[in-house]
PDB file of C-alpha atoms and ligand atoms in Angstrom:
ATOM      1  CA  MET I  97     -26.949 -30.424  -2.995  1.00 86.00           C
ATOM      2  CA  LYS I  98     -26.790 -27.391  -5.468  1.00 91.00           C
ATOM      3  CA  THR I  99     -23.391 -26.543  -5.740  1.00 94.00           C
ATOM      4  CA  GLU I 100     -22.315 -23.482  -8.086  1.00 96.00           C
ATOM      5  CA  VAL I 101     -19.310 -21.397  -8.616  1.00 96.00           C
ATOM      6  CA  ARG I 102     -19.560 -17.618  -8.921  1.00 96.00           C
ATOM      7  CA  ARG I 103     -17.212 -15.035  -9.952  1.00 96.00           C
ATOM      8  CA  SER I 104     -16.587 -11.730  -7.732  1.00 94.00           C
ATOM      9  CA  VAL I 105     -13.712  -9.592  -6.775  1.00 92.00           C
ATOM     10  CA  CYS I 106     -11.904  -8.715  -3.469  1.00 91.00           C
ATOM     11  CA  PRO I 107     -13.629  -6.098  -1.566  1.00 85.00           C
ATOM     12  CA  TYR I 108     -10.819  -4.937   0.469  1.00 84.00           C
ATOM     13  CA  ASP I 109      -9.276  -1.425  -0.207  1.00 78.00           C
ATOM     14  CA  CYS I 110      -6.618  -2.509  -2.372  1.00 82.00           C
ATOM     15  CA  PRO I 111      -5.865  -1.407  -6.022  1.00 81.00           C
ATOM     16  CA  ASP I 112      -5.321  -5.143  -7.103  1.00 86.00           C
ATOM     17  CA  THR I 113      -8.901  -6.114  -6.794  1.00 89.00           C
ATOM     18  CA  CYS I 114      -8.234  -9.857  -7.251  1.00 92.00           C
ATOM     19  CA  GLY I 115     -10.528 -11.773  -9.156  1.00 94.00           C
ATOM     20  CA  LEU I 116     -12.400 -14.483  -6.819  1.00 96.00           C
ATOM     21  CA  LYS I 117     -14.139 -17.819  -7.651  1.00 96.00           C
ATOM     22  CA  ILE I 118     -16.517 -18.183  -4.728  1.00 96.00           C
ATOM     23  CA  GLU I 119     -17.803 -22.075  -4.443  1.00 96.00           C
ATOM     24  CA  LEU I 120     -21.074 -22.034  -2.998  1.00 97.00           C
ATOM     25  CA  VAL I 121     -23.139 -25.376  -1.680  1.00 96.00           C
ATOM     26  CA  GLU I 122     -26.641 -24.531  -1.006  1.00 95.00           C
ATOM     27  CA  GLY I 123     -26.159 -20.687  -1.343  1.00 93.00           C
ATOM     28  CA  ARG I 124     -23.446 -20.684   1.416  1.00 95.00           C
ATOM     29  CA  ALA I 125     -19.805 -19.999   0.410  1.00 96.00           C
ATOM     30  CA  VAL I 126     -17.637 -23.131   1.089  1.00 96.00           C
ATOM     31  CA  ARG I 127     -14.345 -21.982  -0.637  1.00 95.00           C
ATOM     32  CA  VAL I 128     -12.906 -18.539  -1.961  1.00 96.00           C
ATOM     33  CA  ALA I 129     -10.012 -19.075  -4.608  1.00 95.00           C
ATOM     34  CA  GLY I 130      -8.254 -16.955  -6.914  1.00 95.00           C
ATOM     35  CA  ASP I 131      -9.700 -16.647 -10.750  1.00 96.00           C
ATOM     36  CA  SER I 132      -6.677 -17.413 -12.638  1.00 94.00           C
ATOM     37  CA  GLU I 133      -8.398 -15.897 -15.642  1.00 94.00           C
ATOM     38  CA  HIS I 134      -7.957 -12.249 -14.082  1.00 91.00           C
ATOM     39  CA  PRO I 135      -5.348 -10.823 -16.175  1.00 87.00           C
ATOM     40  CA  PHE I 136      -3.316  -8.974 -13.591  1.00 86.00           C
ATOM     41  CA  THR I 137      -3.837 -11.130 -10.441  1.00 89.00           C
ATOM     42  CA  ARG I 138      -3.611 -14.516 -12.176  1.00 90.00           C
ATOM     43  CA  GLY I 139      -5.331 -16.548  -9.497  1.00 92.00           C
ATOM     44  CA  SER I 140      -3.183 -15.763  -6.528  1.00 90.00           C
ATOM     45  CA  LEU I 141      -4.845 -14.299  -3.400  1.00 91.00           C
ATOM     46  CA  CYS I 142      -2.984 -12.525  -0.525  1.00 88.00           C
ATOM     47  CA  PRO I 143      -3.515 -14.395   2.932  1.00 86.00           C
ATOM     48  CA  LYS I 144      -6.462 -11.741   3.776  1.00 86.00           C
ATOM     49  CA  MET I 145      -8.842 -13.138   1.128  1.00 90.00           C
ATOM     50  CA  ALA I 146      -7.579 -16.932   1.004  1.00 87.00           C
ATOM     51  CA  HIS I 147     -10.268 -18.853   2.921  1.00 90.00           C
ATOM     52  CA  TYR I 148     -12.367 -15.542   3.269  1.00 92.00           C
ATOM     53  CA  GLU I 149     -15.418 -17.800   3.867  1.00 94.00           C
ATOM     54  CA  ARG I 150     -14.062 -18.345   7.269  1.00 94.00           C
ATOM     55  CA  THR I 151     -14.254 -14.653   8.101  1.00 92.00           C
ATOM     56  CA  VAL I 152     -17.525 -14.475   6.499  1.00 91.00           C
ATOM     57  CA  TYR I 153     -18.919 -17.064   8.627  1.00 95.00           C
ATOM     58  CA  SER I 154     -16.776 -16.661  11.925  1.00 95.00           C
ATOM     59  CA  SER I 155     -18.350 -16.598  15.307  1.00 93.00           C
ATOM     60  CA  GLU I 156     -16.285 -13.605  16.186  1.00 91.00           C
ATOM     61  CA  ARG I 157     -17.807 -11.268  13.749  1.00 92.00           C
ATOM     62  CA  VAL I 158     -19.219  -8.449  15.256  1.00 92.00           C
ATOM     63  CA  LEU I 159     -22.790  -8.366  13.870  1.00 93.00           C
ATOM     64  CA  HIS I 160     -24.527  -6.028  16.113  1.00 95.00           C
ATOM     65  CA  PRO I 161     -23.814  -2.910  18.033  1.00 97.00           C
ATOM     66  CA  LEU I 162     -22.038  -3.417  21.706  1.00 96.00           C
ATOM     67  CA  ILE I 163     -21.741  -1.139  24.425  1.00 95.00           C
ATOM     68  CA  ARG I 164     -18.961  -1.516  26.892  1.00 94.00           C
ATOM     69  CA  SER I 165     -20.344  -2.782  30.143  1.00 94.00           C
ATOM     70  CA  GLY I 166     -16.837  -3.152  32.122  1.00 94.00           C
ATOM     71  CA  GLU I 167     -13.895  -1.297  32.704  1.00 95.00           C
ATOM     72  CA  LYS I 168     -11.917  -0.208  29.787  1.00 94.00           C
ATOM     73  CA  GLY I 169      -9.578  -3.120  28.818  1.00 93.00           C
ATOM     74  CA  SER I 170     -11.971  -5.432  30.235  1.00 95.00           C
ATOM     75  CA  GLY I 171     -13.346  -6.826  27.035  1.00 91.00           C
ATOM     76  CA  GLN I 172     -16.940  -6.829  28.634  1.00 95.00           C
ATOM     77  CA  PHE I 173     -19.563  -5.718  26.246  1.00 95.00           C
ATOM     78  CA  ARG I 174     -23.330  -5.857  26.054  1.00 96.00           C
ATOM     79  CA  THR I 175     -25.446  -6.270  22.895  1.00 96.00           C
ATOM     80  CA  VAL I 176     -27.725  -3.408  22.033  1.00 97.00           C
ATOM     81  CA  THR I 177     -30.281  -2.634  19.484  1.00 97.00           C
ATOM     82  CA  TRP I 178     -29.414  -0.300  16.684  1.00 97.00           C
ATOM     83  CA  ASP I 179     -32.009   2.111  18.053  1.00 97.00           C
ATOM     84  CA  GLU I 180     -30.376   1.868  21.738  1.00 96.00           C
ATOM     85  CA  ALA I 181     -26.854   2.635  19.904  1.00 97.00           C
ATOM     86  CA  ILE I 182     -27.831   5.518  18.121  1.00 96.00           C
ATOM     87  CA  VAL I 183     -29.679   7.328  20.856  1.00 97.00           C
ATOM     88  CA  CYS I 184     -26.634   6.576  22.856  1.00 96.00           C
ATOM     89  CA  ILE I 185     -24.302   8.282  20.679  1.00 96.00           C
ATOM     90  CA  ALA I 186     -26.699  11.222  19.560  1.00 97.00           C
ATOM     91  CA  ASP I 187     -27.059  12.154  23.362  1.00 97.00           C
ATOM     92  CA  HIS I 188     -23.633  12.167  24.182  1.00 96.00           C
ATOM     93  CA  TRP I 189     -22.888  14.136  20.783  1.00 97.00           C
ATOM     94  CA  LYS I 190     -25.466  16.576  21.856  1.00 97.00           C
ATOM     95  CA  GLU I 191     -24.038  16.978  25.201  1.00 97.00           C
ATOM     96  CA  LEU I 192     -20.244  17.538  23.681  1.00 97.00           C
ATOM     97  CA  ILE I 193     -21.814  19.995  21.004  1.00 97.00           C
ATOM     98  CA  THR I 194     -23.472  22.120  23.739  1.00 97.00           C
ATOM     99  CA  GLY I 195     -20.636  22.447  25.838  1.00 98.00           C
ATOM    100  CA  TYR I 196     -17.792  22.617  23.699  1.00 97.00           C
ATOM    101  CA  GLY I 197     -18.978  23.222  20.141  1.00 97.00           C
ATOM    102  CA  ALA I 198     -19.186  20.539  17.235  1.00 97.00           C
ATOM    103  CA  GLU I 199     -15.565  20.729  16.342  1.00 97.00           C
ATOM    104  CA  THR I 200     -15.014  18.459  19.523  1.00 96.00           C
ATOM    105  CA  ILE I 201     -16.116  15.670  17.318  1.00 96.00           C
ATOM    106  CA  LEU I 202     -13.349  14.141  15.138  1.00 92.00           C
ATOM    107  CA  PRO I 203     -14.357  11.595  12.667  1.00 89.00           C
ATOM    108  CA  PHE I 204     -11.727   9.215  12.234  1.00 83.00           C
ATOM    109  CA  SER I 205     -12.088   6.278   9.498  1.00 77.00           C
ATOM    110  CA  TYR I 206     -10.557   4.885   6.657  1.00 74.00           C
ATOM    111  CA  ALA I 207     -12.047   2.542   3.885  1.00 71.00           C
ATOM    112  CA  GLY I 208     -11.144  -1.127   5.116  1.00 67.00           C
ATOM    113  CA  THR I 209     -13.641  -3.196   3.131  1.00 70.00           C
ATOM    114  CA  MET I 210     -15.577  -0.202   1.773  1.00 66.00           C
ATOM    115  CA  GLY I 211     -16.056   0.852  -1.830  1.00 69.00           C
ATOM    116  CA  LEU I 212     -16.180   4.380  -2.866  1.00 71.00           C
ATOM    117  CA  VAL I 213     -19.948   4.918  -1.638  1.00 74.00           C
ATOM    118  CA  GLN I 214     -19.616   3.712   1.629  1.00 74.00           C
ATOM    119  CA  ARG I 215     -16.241   5.108   2.059  1.00 76.00           C
ATOM    120  CA  ASN I 216     -17.197   8.683   1.439  1.00 78.00           C
ATOM    121  CA  CYS I 217     -20.879   8.710   2.443  1.00 79.00           C
ATOM    122  CA  GLY I 218     -20.183   9.733   6.016  1.00 83.00           C
ATOM    123  CA  GLU I 219     -18.352  12.789   5.053  1.00 85.00           C
ATOM    124  CA  SER I 220     -21.429  15.039   4.078  1.00 89.00           C
ATOM    125  CA  PHE I 221     -23.038  14.316   7.555  1.00 91.00           C
ATOM    126  CA  PHE I 222     -19.946  15.284   9.525  1.00 93.00           C
ATOM    127  CA  HIS I 223     -19.444  18.393   7.370  1.00 93.00           C
ATOM    128  CA  ARG I 224     -23.281  19.423   8.017  1.00 94.00           C
ATOM    129  CA  LEU I 225     -22.749  18.654  11.812  1.00 94.00           C
ATOM    130  CA  GLY I 226     -19.905  21.008  11.677  1.00 96.00           C
ATOM    131  CA  ALA I 227     -17.224  18.555  12.999  1.00 96.00           C
ATOM    132  CA  SER I 228     -13.556  18.836  12.745  1.00 94.00           C
ATOM    133  CA  ARG I 229     -12.186  18.102   9.280  1.00 89.00           C
ATOM    134  CA  LEU I 230      -9.198  15.606   9.043  1.00 80.00           C
ATOM    135  CA  ALA I 231      -7.234  14.393   6.156  1.00 75.00           C
ATOM    136  CA  ARG I 232      -8.416  10.850   6.485  1.00 70.00           C
ATOM    137  CA  THR I 233      -5.526   7.900   6.217  1.00 66.00           C
ATOM    138  CA  ILE I 234      -3.275   9.581   8.320  1.00 65.00           C
ATOM    139  CA  CYS I 235      -0.408   7.423   7.126  1.00 68.00           C
ATOM    140  CA  SER I 236      -0.857   7.452   3.388  1.00 73.00           C
ATOM    141  CA  SER I 237      -1.627  11.387   3.311  1.00 77.00           C
ATOM    142  CA  ALA I 238       1.996  11.761   3.771  1.00 79.00           C
ATOM    143  CA  LYS I 239       2.960   9.525   0.805  1.00 80.00           C
ATOM    144  CA  GLY I 240       0.414  11.133  -1.187  1.00 81.00           C
ATOM    145  CA  TYR I 241       1.670  14.805  -0.752  1.00 81.00           C
ATOM    146  CA  GLY I 242       5.293  13.410  -1.198  1.00 80.00           C
ATOM    147  CA  TRP I 243       4.580  11.715  -4.388  1.00 81.00           C
ATOM    148  CA  SER I 244       2.098  14.475  -5.859  1.00 82.00           C
ATOM    149  CA  SER I 245       4.822  17.116  -4.992  1.00 78.00           C
ATOM    150  CA  VAL I 246       7.451  15.384  -7.174  1.00 74.00           C
ATOM    151  CA  MET I 247       5.452  13.529  -9.573  1.00 76.00           C
ATOM    152  CA  GLY I 248       2.228  15.962 -10.123  1.00 77.00           C
ATOM    153  CA  GLU I 249      -0.638  13.973 -11.447  1.00 79.00           C
ATOM    154  CA  THR I 250       0.955  11.094 -12.608  1.00 79.00           C
ATOM    155  CA  LEU I 251      -0.498   8.135 -10.853  1.00 79.00           C
ATOM    156  CA  ALA I 252       2.553   5.562 -10.904  1.00 78.00           C
ATOM    157  CA  PRO I 253       4.386   3.815 -13.589  1.00 79.00           C
ATOM    158  CA  HIS I 254       2.282   0.774 -14.899  1.00 85.00           C
ATOM    159  CA  PRO I 255       2.976  -2.192 -13.051  1.00 85.00           C
ATOM    160  CA  ASP I 256       3.451  -4.156 -16.668  1.00 88.00           C
ATOM    161  CA  GLU I 257       6.182  -1.957 -17.568  1.00 90.00           C
ATOM    162  CA  ILE I 258       8.242  -4.079 -15.019  1.00 92.00           C
ATOM    163  CA  LYS I 259       8.134  -6.766 -17.354  1.00 92.00           C
ATOM    164  CA  LYS I 260      10.023  -4.970 -20.230  1.00 93.00           C
ATOM    165  CA  SER I 261      12.920  -3.621 -17.388  1.00 95.00           C
ATOM    166  CA  ASP I 262      16.150  -4.816 -17.515  1.00 96.00           C
ATOM    167  CA  LEU I 263      16.861  -3.424 -13.918  1.00 95.00           C
ATOM    168  CA  ILE I 264      14.367  -3.662 -11.312  1.00 96.00           C
ATOM    169  CA  ILE I 265      15.068  -1.870  -7.721  1.00 95.00           C
ATOM    170  CA  LEU I 266      12.465  -2.979  -5.009  1.00 95.00           C
ATOM    171  CA  TRP I 267      13.082  -0.122  -2.775  1.00 95.00           C
ATOM    172  CA  GLY I 268      12.025  -0.540   0.852  1.00 93.00           C
ATOM    173  CA  THR I 269       9.171  -2.887  -0.458  1.00 93.00           C
ATOM    174  CA  ASN I 270       8.456  -6.573   0.864  1.00 95.00           C
ATOM    175  CA  ALA I 271       6.525  -7.173  -2.482  1.00 93.00           C
ATOM    176  CA  LEU I 272       6.305 -10.977  -1.385  1.00 91.00           C
ATOM    177  CA  ALA I 273       4.029 -10.089   1.362  1.00 88.00           C
ATOM    178  CA  THR I 274       2.520  -6.551   0.127  1.00 87.00           C
ATOM    179  CA  ASN I 275       2.652  -6.384  -3.347  1.00 88.00           C
ATOM    180  CA  LEU I 276       2.184 -10.150  -4.574  1.00 87.00           C
ATOM    181  CA  HIS I 277       1.179  -9.560  -8.372  1.00 89.00           C
ATOM    182  CA  LEU I 278       4.113  -7.430  -8.806  1.00 91.00           C
ATOM    183  CA  VAL I 279       6.276 -10.397  -8.291  1.00 93.00           C
ATOM    184  CA  HIS I 280       4.459 -12.175 -11.386  1.00 91.00           C
ATOM    185  CA  ASN I 281       6.017  -9.140 -13.561  1.00 93.00           C
ATOM    186  CA  VAL I 282       9.458  -9.467 -11.635  1.00 95.00           C
ATOM    187  CA  ARG I 283       9.740 -13.101 -12.228  1.00 94.00           C
ATOM    188  CA  GLU I 284       8.793 -12.825 -15.987  1.00 94.00           C
ATOM    189  CA  ALA I 285      11.436  -9.795 -16.388  1.00 96.00           C
ATOM    190  CA  LYS I 286      14.053 -12.169 -14.482  1.00 96.00           C
ATOM    191  CA  MET I 287      13.276 -14.984 -16.994  1.00 95.00           C
ATOM    192  CA  ARG I 288      13.922 -12.460 -19.766  1.00 95.00           C
ATOM    193  CA  GLY I 289      17.261 -11.443 -18.154  1.00 96.00           C
ATOM    194  CA  ALA I 290      16.609  -8.576 -15.892  1.00 97.00           C
ATOM    195  CA  VAL I 291      18.706  -8.037 -12.630  1.00 97.00           C
ATOM    196  CA  VAL I 292      16.923  -7.419  -9.492  1.00 97.00           C
ATOM    197  CA  TRP I 293      17.864  -5.370  -6.459  1.00 96.00           C
ATOM    198  CA  LEU I 294      16.279  -5.275  -3.121  1.00 96.00           C
ATOM    199  CA  VAL I 295      17.044  -2.074  -0.634  1.00 96.00           C
ATOM    200  CA  ASP I 296      15.811  -2.733   2.647  1.00 95.00           C
ATOM    201  CA  THR I 297      16.260  -2.462   6.361  1.00 95.00           C
ATOM    202  CA  TYR I 298      16.493  -6.224   6.860  1.00 94.00           C
ATOM    203  CA  GLU I 299      16.436  -9.432   4.662  1.00 94.00           C
ATOM    204  CA  THR I 300      12.795  -9.828   4.085  1.00 95.00           C
ATOM    205  CA  PRO I 301      11.315 -12.934   2.257  1.00 94.00           C
ATOM    206  CA  THR I 302      11.625 -10.931  -0.998  1.00 95.00           C
ATOM    207  CA  ALA I 303      15.242 -10.947  -0.911  1.00 94.00           C
ATOM    208  CA  LYS I 304      14.593 -14.597  -2.144  1.00 93.00           C
ATOM    209  CA  ILE I 305      13.710 -13.138  -5.595  1.00 94.00           C
ATOM    210  CA  ALA I 306      16.632 -10.507  -5.772  1.00 96.00           C
ATOM    211  CA  ASP I 307      19.626 -11.027  -7.408  1.00 95.00           C
ATOM    212  CA  ASN I 308      21.340  -8.434  -4.944  1.00 94.00           C
ATOM    213  CA  PHE I 309      20.238  -7.100  -1.644  1.00 94.00           C
ATOM    214  CA  VAL I 310      21.424  -3.739  -0.040  1.00 93.00           C
ATOM    215  CA  CYS I 311      20.797  -3.588   3.669  1.00 93.00           C
ATOM    216  CA  VAL I 312      20.540  -0.079   4.894  1.00 93.00           C
ATOM    217  CA  ARG I 313      20.196   1.256   8.326  1.00 92.00           C
ATOM    218  CA  PRO I 314      16.665   2.476   9.086  1.00 92.00           C
ATOM    219  CA  GLY I 315      16.248   6.273   7.973  1.00 89.00           C
ATOM    220  CA  CYS I 316      19.569   6.143   5.622  1.00 90.00           C
ATOM    221  CA  ASP I 317      18.328   4.996   2.292  1.00 91.00           C
ATOM    222  CA  GLY I 318      17.752   8.784   1.590  1.00 91.00           C
ATOM    223  CA  ALA I 319      21.500   8.949   1.798  1.00 91.00           C
ATOM    224  CA  LEU I 320      21.941   5.845  -0.442  1.00 93.00           C
ATOM    225  CA  ALA I 321      19.521   7.521  -2.946  1.00 92.00           C
ATOM    226  CA  LEU I 322      21.297  10.913  -2.782  1.00 91.00           C
ATOM    227  CA  GLY I 323      24.561   9.017  -3.391  1.00 90.00           C
ATOM    228  CA  ILE I 324      23.124   6.793  -6.381  1.00 91.00           C
ATOM    229  CA  MET I 325      22.021  10.107  -7.868  1.00 91.00           C
ATOM    230  CA  HIS I 326      25.612  11.739  -7.270  1.00 90.00           C
ATOM    231  CA  ILE I 327      27.033   8.813  -9.091  1.00 89.00           C
ATOM    232  CA  LEU I 328      24.633   9.118 -11.846  1.00 90.00           C
ATOM    233  CA  VAL I 329      25.253  12.786 -12.367  1.00 90.00           C
ATOM    234  CA  ARG I 330      28.956  12.271 -12.161  1.00 88.00           C
ATOM    235  CA  GLU I 331      29.187   9.777 -14.543  1.00 89.00           C
ATOM    236  CA  GLY I 332      27.026  11.221 -17.038  1.00 90.00           C
ATOM    237  CA  LEU I 333      24.681   8.480 -16.762  1.00 91.00           C
ATOM    238  CA  GLN I 334      21.398  10.335 -16.177  1.00 91.00           C
ATOM    239  CA  ASN I 335      18.684  10.619 -18.992  1.00 91.00           C
ATOM    240  CA  GLN I 336      19.294  14.303 -19.820  1.00 92.00           C
ATOM    241  CA  THR I 337      16.305  14.064 -22.346  1.00 92.00           C
ATOM    242  CA  PHE I 338      13.633  13.002 -19.732  1.00 88.00           C
ATOM    243  CA  LEU I 339      15.056  15.466 -17.346  1.00 88.00           C
ATOM    244  CA  ASN I 340      14.872  18.728 -19.902  1.00 88.00           C
ATOM    245  CA  GLU I 341      11.257  17.218 -20.918  1.00 85.00           C
ATOM    246  CA  TYR I 342       9.465  16.224 -17.624  1.00 81.00           C
ATOM    247  CA  VAL I 343      11.440  17.171 -14.497  1.00 81.00           C
ATOM    248  CA  GLN I 344      11.212  20.353 -12.820  1.00 81.00           C
ATOM    249  CA  GLY I 345      14.111  21.955 -10.623  1.00 85.00           C
ATOM    250  CA  PHE I 346      16.461  19.470 -11.297  1.00 87.00           C
ATOM    251  CA  GLU I 347      19.272  22.063 -11.904  1.00 88.00           C
ATOM    252  CA  ASP I 348      18.706  23.556  -8.351  1.00 89.00           C
ATOM    253  CA  PHE I 349      18.664  20.169  -6.909  1.00 88.00           C
ATOM    254  CA  ARG I 350      21.700  19.086  -8.549  1.00 88.00           C
ATOM    255  CA  ALA I 351      23.263  22.554  -7.241  1.00 87.00           C
ATOM    256  CA  GLU I 352      22.016  21.972  -3.616  1.00 84.00           C
ATOM    257  CA  CYS I 353      22.396  18.361  -3.077  1.00 83.00           C
ATOM    258  CA  LEU I 354      24.553  17.022  -5.536  1.00 80.00           C
ATOM    259  CA  PRO I 355      27.745  18.799  -5.068  1.00 76.00           C
ATOM    260  CA  GLU I 356      30.794  18.164  -7.493  1.00 72.00           C
ATOM    261  CA  PHE I 357      33.517  15.918  -5.824  1.00 61.00           C
ATOM    262  CA  PRO I 358      36.810  15.014  -7.141  1.00 58.00           C
ATOM    263  CA  ARG I 359      36.799  11.409  -8.757  1.00 56.00           C
ATOM    264  CA  THR I 360      38.531   9.180  -6.181  1.00 54.00           C
ATOM    265  CA  LYS I 361      38.860   5.366  -6.639  1.00 50.00           C
ATOM    266  CA  SER I 362      36.936   4.762  -3.454  1.00 49.00           C
ATOM    267  CA  VAL I 363      33.801   6.705  -4.642  1.00 47.00           C
ATOM    268  CA  ARG I 364      33.928   5.185  -8.172  1.00 48.00           C
ATOM    269  CA  LEU I 365      30.537   3.740  -9.613  1.00 45.00           C
ATOM    270  CA  GLN I 366      31.828   0.060  -9.312  1.00 46.00           C
ATOM    271  CA  GLU I 367      32.519   0.376  -5.582  1.00 44.00           C
ATOM    272  CA  LEU I 368      28.613   0.649  -4.790  1.00 45.00           C
ATOM    273  CA  ARG I 369      28.255  -3.104  -5.816  1.00 44.00           C
ATOM    274  CA  LEU I 370      30.489  -3.806  -2.777  1.00 43.00           C
ATOM    275  CA  VAL I 371      27.774  -2.947  -0.415  1.00 47.00           C
ATOM    276  CA  SER I 372      25.497  -5.492  -1.653  1.00 49.00           C
ATOM    277  CA  LEU I 373      25.633  -8.921  -0.731  1.00 48.00           C
ATOM    278  CA  LYS I 374      26.082 -11.006  -4.133  1.00 48.00           C
ATOM    279  CA  ARG I 375      23.670 -13.899  -4.039  1.00 49.00           C
TER     280      ARG I 375
HETATM  281  S1  LIG L1005      -4.040  -8.554  -2.854  1.00 62.82           S
HETATM  282 FE1  LIG L1005      -5.148  -9.309  -0.921  1.00 62.82          FE
HETATM  283  S2  LIG L1005      -6.574  -7.458  -0.282  1.00 62.82           S
HETATM  284 FE2  LIG L1005      -5.540  -7.190  -2.574  1.00 62.82          FE
HETATM  285  S3  LIG L1005      -7.103  -7.278  -3.936  1.00 62.82           S
HETATM  286 FE3  LIG L1005      -5.921  -9.416  -3.778  1.00 62.82          FE
HETATM  287  S4  LIG L1005      -6.790 -10.613  -2.265  1.00 62.82           S
HETATM  288 FE4  LIG L1005      -7.466  -8.581  -1.778  1.00 62.82          FE
END
């Protein structure tokens, strides 16, 4: 039996792009493992890709167009050919466009397991059709606009910077589940003596790698952030050079959101540590 190992990368829409080593027997994938020589992902895969061969050959994969044949929710579908499916969709759309205009059609999709070409190629079709336009990826658009309004064109800090950090704050991220490869860098930093804080609304598995855990009520971490900024400014701990060179509107923000409070023992910097669960 011919056995070989081929290299590939994870096709999901995930920036880590894990390196894969795929074992093939007679041309059929029998094992998918992480590529330990990949410099960033270092051989670890998230559960979506570990055993991906089972997904590829699963009997539950949808490989042909299906049309619902029973009531909604009945789970009853019949297999149709691509030609039948296209005629069915085109007839329905023509009816909608004639009756209500092309904007009655709203394309709704995101990236999934697509590359950039597959992800974007449908857009010109829908533009030509005159369909409604939608900022796709409804969930991450809000995050994207929020980030760019504060950070401009800056993509993000480079994940490798974490290795050099002395203080790491994992804020609202269950990194062990959703940012697996960052954890390698966090662990390296910890071995150098870095301190790790976790801020979240419940004690996620990531608390295992944190030195301190701050549990906030859902929706309250904005108040915590303002409180921390207030203390940093009040104690003169902010990096003023950085603020002067790179930050717009800091003085307005300070006047609006960080009013001067008299120093009292109850709000001194060291009090902040009392809200954490020292591990
Ligand atoms: S973390 Fe998971 S989804 Fe992301 S690239 Fe790696 S295997 Fe793919």
